[in-house]
Amino acid sequence: MTDTANNNNAHLDQQTTSNGHLQDKLVKDSIAHSQNISAQVRQNQIPNTVVSEKLTKDSSNRTNDFTQVQDLPTGTPQGQQTTMPVNNTSHNTANSTNNTVDSNVNNNINNGISNSLHNATGQATIQTKKTTLFNQRDDINNPHTPDTDGNEETHFGYKTVNKAEKQARVADVFTSVAKKYDIMNDLMSFGIHRLWKRYAISLSGVRSGQHVLDIAGGTGDLAKVFSREVGRNGHVVLSDINAAMLEVGRERLINAGCNNVDFVLANAETLAPFDDESFDLVTISFGLRNVTDKDAALKAMYRVLKPGGRLLILEFSKPVFEPLSKAYDLYSFTALPIMGKLIANDAESYQYLAESIRMHPDQQTLKQMMQQAGFENCDYHNLTAGIVAVHRGFKA
């Protein structure tokens, strides 16, 4: 039995290494291609009209990268779960909302590409400071605006910012780190994040034929496993607010042959593209701490779950062993930014990630927030002495 486990682990390690080499090659090829185009533009070797036509074509193709929400399959009840009758009027309203959401996403994509074109050709001057400019494409469906929230403030790591700004700031962080996200996860956690995710999946209760929503699923670690577990009759939606992260996950899962997964840009605070009571399982892994309004996000998760459905949250938390907590702080605020600079060429983003962990609610507070959102039988399981915790809740 031990030999079999060792062989399986060796196979998984070999597969992970192979995927890592492939991802690095794809990243290098993409960077080299972008640099070549930029160099040619600067030297006036490519007329601006040619560049414009190419980017417009890329934009047109890109809008088809992610699943149109109205094309998602309708879920079926599993076990104790039941579905409510669909009202035709509300269904039509939902479709109208979905079309509006898709239109907004496409507009943001085009705006982002237009900004990139202006920057490359020198036709417009764009500041690149993270505090002032963000990729509009990633700032989708932001429920916080100066009109709705005024000058109300929240935290961005240890900084204080207006609520209307936080979503775009977080988007900028993950757009920056997307290509090296998986490699950095392995380095930062010494590979332990894989064990955390395995344990979380073991608590999910996922079964064949079920429908799963993985929120802030990024590069698709959990969605890849869920795809196998739900089988041909089941379905998985990998959702993320950040297009750069979702693109990495999409490429990875398609290459892995996961043909029962859709990829949808969505805001965790509203989950606007998804109908009520449409999923048996909702998961969010290392994403909740980046959400501006966590209470709103928990209520949205409750809304899209079927009765009897389960919410699973895997997130950094508060260490329960004081000596470990001090060592963890030292590691987080010294080693992480250094690794971020060396590997991803971005120390600032990893400084934010370390700070965001400290600002996230502790285990008991998050459990109470889940209960206030309507979840029942809530519990949590500490992993690695509370550095990470898995929270569970059920919809009655």
Tab-separated table of C-alpha atoms in Angstrom, residues 181-371:
chain	number	residue	atom	x	y	z
A	181	TYR	CA	0.983	32.372	-9.843
A	182	ASP	CA	1.308	28.576	-9.706
A	183	ILE	CA	5.095	28.625	-9.495
A	184	MET	CA	4.993	31.167	-6.667
A	185	ASN	CA	2.387	29.126	-4.788
A	186	ASP	CA	4.713	26.138	-4.789
A	187	LEU	CA	7.673	28.215	-3.664
A	188	MET	CA	5.863	30.235	-1.002
A	189	SER	CA	4.172	27.243	0.638
A	190	PHE	CA	6.926	24.692	-0.088
A	191	GLY	CA	4.256	22.754	-1.983
A	192	ILE	CA	2.004	22.427	1.063
A	193	HIS	CA	-0.805	24.326	-0.690
A	194	ARG	CA	-1.470	21.134	-2.657
A	195	LEU	CA	-2.165	19.250	0.574
A	196	TRP	CA	-4.442	22.045	1.821
A	197	LYS	CA	-6.455	21.860	-1.397
A	198	ARG	CA	-6.675	18.066	-1.278
A	199	TYR	CA	-8.054	18.229	2.253
A	200	ALA	CA	-10.587	20.886	1.276
A	201	ILE	CA	-11.774	18.747	-1.632
A	202	SER	CA	-12.148	15.787	0.735
A	203	LEU	CA	-14.626	17.891	2.762
A	204	SER	CA	-16.598	19.007	-0.276
A	205	GLY	CA	-18.791	15.911	-0.538
A	206	VAL	CA	-18.798	16.351	-4.321
A	207	ARG	CA	-20.545	13.551	-6.214
A	208	SER	CA	-21.027	12.395	-9.768
A	209	GLY	CA	-23.591	14.443	-11.691
A	210	GLN	CA	-23.387	17.539	-9.518
A	211	HIS	CA	-22.904	21.142	-10.589
A	212	VAL	CA	-20.004	23.008	-8.988
A	213	LEU	CA	-19.088	26.705	-8.966
A	214	ASP	CA	-15.457	27.484	-8.152
A	215	ILE	CA	-15.290	31.227	-7.392
A	216	ALA	CA	-11.977	33.069	-7.747
A	217	GLY	CA	-10.783	29.753	-9.148
A	218	GLY	CA	-7.899	31.370	-11.012
A	219	THR	CA	-5.578	28.777	-12.477
A	220	GLY	CA	-8.023	25.922	-11.836
A	221	ASP	CA	-6.425	23.672	-9.193
A	222	LEU	CA	-9.764	22.758	-7.592
A	223	ALA	CA	-11.834	22.893	-10.778
A	224	LYS	CA	-9.566	20.325	-12.412
A	225	VAL	CA	-10.283	17.807	-9.645
A	226	PHE	CA	-13.998	18.630	-9.534
A	227	SER	CA	-14.187	18.061	-13.290
A	228	ARG	CA	-13.100	14.487	-12.774
A	229	GLU	CA	-15.301	13.908	-9.716
A	230	VAL	CA	-18.593	15.107	-11.221
A	231	GLY	CA	-18.066	13.079	-14.391
A	232	ARG	CA	-19.826	13.354	-17.738
A	233	ASN	CA	-23.223	14.107	-16.251
A	234	GLY	CA	-21.874	16.817	-13.966
A	235	HIS	CA	-20.619	20.291	-14.704
A	236	VAL	CA	-18.059	22.728	-13.291
A	237	VAL	CA	-17.899	26.490	-13.714
A	238	LEU	CA	-14.505	28.074	-13.127
A	239	SER	CA	-15.201	31.698	-12.298
A	240	ASP	CA	-12.887	34.615	-11.615
A	241	ILE	CA	-13.116	38.383	-11.721
A	242	ASN	CA	-9.641	38.618	-13.229
A	243	ALA	CA	-9.377	37.821	-16.937
A	244	ALA	CA	-5.625	37.213	-16.839
A	245	MET	CA	-5.994	34.546	-14.143
A	246	LEU	CA	-8.986	32.985	-15.885
A	247	GLU	CA	-7.071	32.740	-19.148
A	248	VAL	CA	-4.304	30.758	-17.426
A	249	GLY	CA	-6.868	28.411	-15.871
A	250	ARG	CA	-8.734	28.000	-19.149
A	251	GLU	CA	-5.601	27.039	-21.062
A	252	ARG	CA	-4.524	24.650	-18.337
A	253	LEU	CA	-7.845	22.798	-18.042
A	254	ILE	CA	-8.428	22.575	-21.788
A	255	ASN	CA	-4.954	21.065	-22.183
A	256	ALA	CA	-5.870	18.588	-19.432
A	257	GLY	CA	-8.957	17.451	-21.389
A	258	CYS	CA	-11.535	18.868	-18.963
A	259	ASN	CA	-14.477	19.145	-21.374
A	260	ASN	CA	-17.174	19.605	-18.720
A	261	VAL	CA	-15.862	22.973	-17.471
A	262	ASP	CA	-16.985	26.466	-18.445
A	263	PHE	CA	-15.059	29.668	-17.737
A	264	VAL	CA	-17.015	32.749	-16.669
A	265	LEU	CA	-15.892	36.233	-15.652
A	266	ALA	CA	-17.885	37.154	-12.553
A	267	ASN	CA	-17.731	39.335	-9.470
A	268	ALA	CA	-17.868	37.331	-6.221
A	269	GLU	CA	-19.854	40.060	-4.474
A	270	THR	CA	-22.842	39.674	-6.791
A	271	LEU	CA	-22.337	36.487	-8.846
A	272	ALA	CA	-24.691	38.332	-11.204
A	273	PRO	CA	-24.349	35.931	-14.142
A	274	PHE	CA	-25.734	32.981	-12.166
A	275	ASP	CA	-29.330	32.110	-11.371
A	276	ASP	CA	-30.657	31.383	-7.888
A	277	GLU	CA	-30.261	27.816	-6.595
A	278	SER	CA	-28.197	26.583	-9.541
A	279	PHE	CA	-25.224	24.831	-7.880
A	280	ASP	CA	-24.820	21.864	-5.552
A	281	LEU	CA	-21.410	23.030	-4.342
A	282	VAL	CA	-19.771	26.459	-4.221
A	283	THR	CA	-16.089	26.817	-3.393
A	284	ILE	CA	-13.689	29.733	-3.029
A	285	SER	CA	-10.010	29.068	-2.444
A	286	PHE	CA	-7.649	31.837	-1.309
A	287	GLY	CA	-9.924	34.461	-2.827
A	288	LEU	CA	-12.338	35.705	-0.158
A	289	ARG	CA	-9.767	37.916	1.564
A	290	ASN	CA	-9.457	40.006	-1.629
A	291	VAL	CA	-13.189	40.755	-1.854
A	292	THR	CA	-14.205	44.291	-0.893
A	293	ASP	CA	-17.505	43.343	0.788
A	294	LYS	CA	-17.194	39.815	2.170
A	295	ASP	CA	-20.706	39.841	3.666
A	296	ALA	CA	-22.196	40.605	0.246
A	297	ALA	CA	-20.129	37.813	-1.307
A	298	LEU	CA	-21.318	35.274	1.261
A	299	LYS	CA	-24.936	36.245	0.611
A	300	ALA	CA	-24.392	35.847	-3.133
A	301	MET	CA	-22.923	32.378	-2.564
A	302	TYR	CA	-25.942	31.469	-0.463
A	303	ARG	CA	-28.250	32.698	-3.243
A	304	VAL	CA	-26.759	30.533	-6.020
A	305	LEU	CA	-26.649	27.363	-3.903
A	306	LYS	CA	-29.456	24.825	-4.116
A	307	PRO	CA	-31.231	23.905	-0.889
A	308	GLY	CA	-29.033	21.323	0.792
A	309	GLY	CA	-25.993	22.664	-1.076
A	310	ARG	CA	-22.626	23.228	0.517
A	311	LEU	CA	-20.207	26.176	0.683
A	312	LEU	CA	-16.507	25.479	1.106
A	313	ILE	CA	-14.010	28.269	1.876
A	314	LEU	CA	-10.263	27.613	1.901
A	315	GLU	CA	-8.377	30.662	3.128
A	316	PHE	CA	-5.407	31.856	5.130
A	317	SER	CA	-6.348	32.416	8.748
A	318	LYS	CA	-4.860	33.100	12.185
A	319	PRO	CA	-2.189	30.710	13.549
A	320	VAL	CA	-3.202	29.237	16.892
A	321	PHE	CA	0.394	28.643	18.077
A	322	GLU	CA	2.040	31.926	19.096
A	323	PRO	CA	5.707	31.007	18.387
A	324	LEU	CA	4.677	29.822	14.914
A	325	SER	CA	2.755	33.051	14.379
A	326	LYS	CA	5.869	35.162	14.944
A	327	ALA	CA	8.003	33.026	12.628
A	328	TYR	CA	5.227	33.133	10.032
A	329	ASP	CA	5.115	36.931	10.162
A	330	LEU	CA	8.879	37.161	9.732
A	331	TYR	CA	8.748	34.839	6.727
A	332	SER	CA	5.754	36.587	5.148
A	333	PHE	CA	7.143	40.110	5.272
A	334	THR	CA	10.730	39.333	4.335
A	335	ALA	CA	10.925	36.189	2.188
A	336	LEU	CA	7.705	36.606	0.193
A	337	PRO	CA	8.455	40.049	-1.295
A	338	ILE	CA	12.006	38.915	-2.113
A	339	MET	CA	10.726	35.795	-3.909
A	340	GLY	CA	8.119	37.915	-5.666
A	341	LYS	CA	10.826	40.222	-6.960
A	342	LEU	CA	13.117	37.385	-8.089
A	343	ILE	CA	10.510	35.085	-9.653
A	344	ALA	CA	7.651	37.349	-10.739
A	345	ASN	CA	9.537	40.654	-10.836
A	346	ASP	CA	6.882	42.107	-8.534
A	347	ALA	CA	7.729	42.556	-4.851
A	348	GLU	CA	4.892	45.024	-4.247
A	349	SER	CA	2.114	42.592	-5.140
A	350	TYR	CA	3.460	39.950	-2.772
A	351	GLN	CA	3.814	42.537	-0.032
A	352	TYR	CA	0.094	43.204	-0.498
A	353	LEU	CA	-0.719	39.482	-0.407
A	354	ALA	CA	1.080	39.132	2.931
A	355	GLU	CA	-0.756	42.150	4.334
A	356	SER	CA	-4.144	40.979	3.036
A	357	ILE	CA	-3.761	37.733	4.983
A	358	ARG	CA	-3.321	39.670	8.242
A	359	MET	CA	-6.417	41.780	7.534
A	360	HIS	CA	-8.652	38.756	6.873
A	361	PRO	CA	-11.136	37.761	9.630
A	362	ASP	CA	-10.000	34.998	11.977
A	363	GLN	CA	-11.626	31.570	12.095
A	364	GLN	CA	-14.427	32.334	14.540
A	365	THR	CA	-15.279	35.680	12.968
A	366	LEU	CA	-15.612	34.161	9.494
A	367	LYS	CA	-17.806	31.385	10.890
A	368	GLN	CA	-20.133	34.004	12.383
A	369	MET	CA	-20.224	35.902	9.081
A	370	MET	CA	-21.290	32.701	7.312
A	371	GLN	CA	-24.074	32.171	9.845
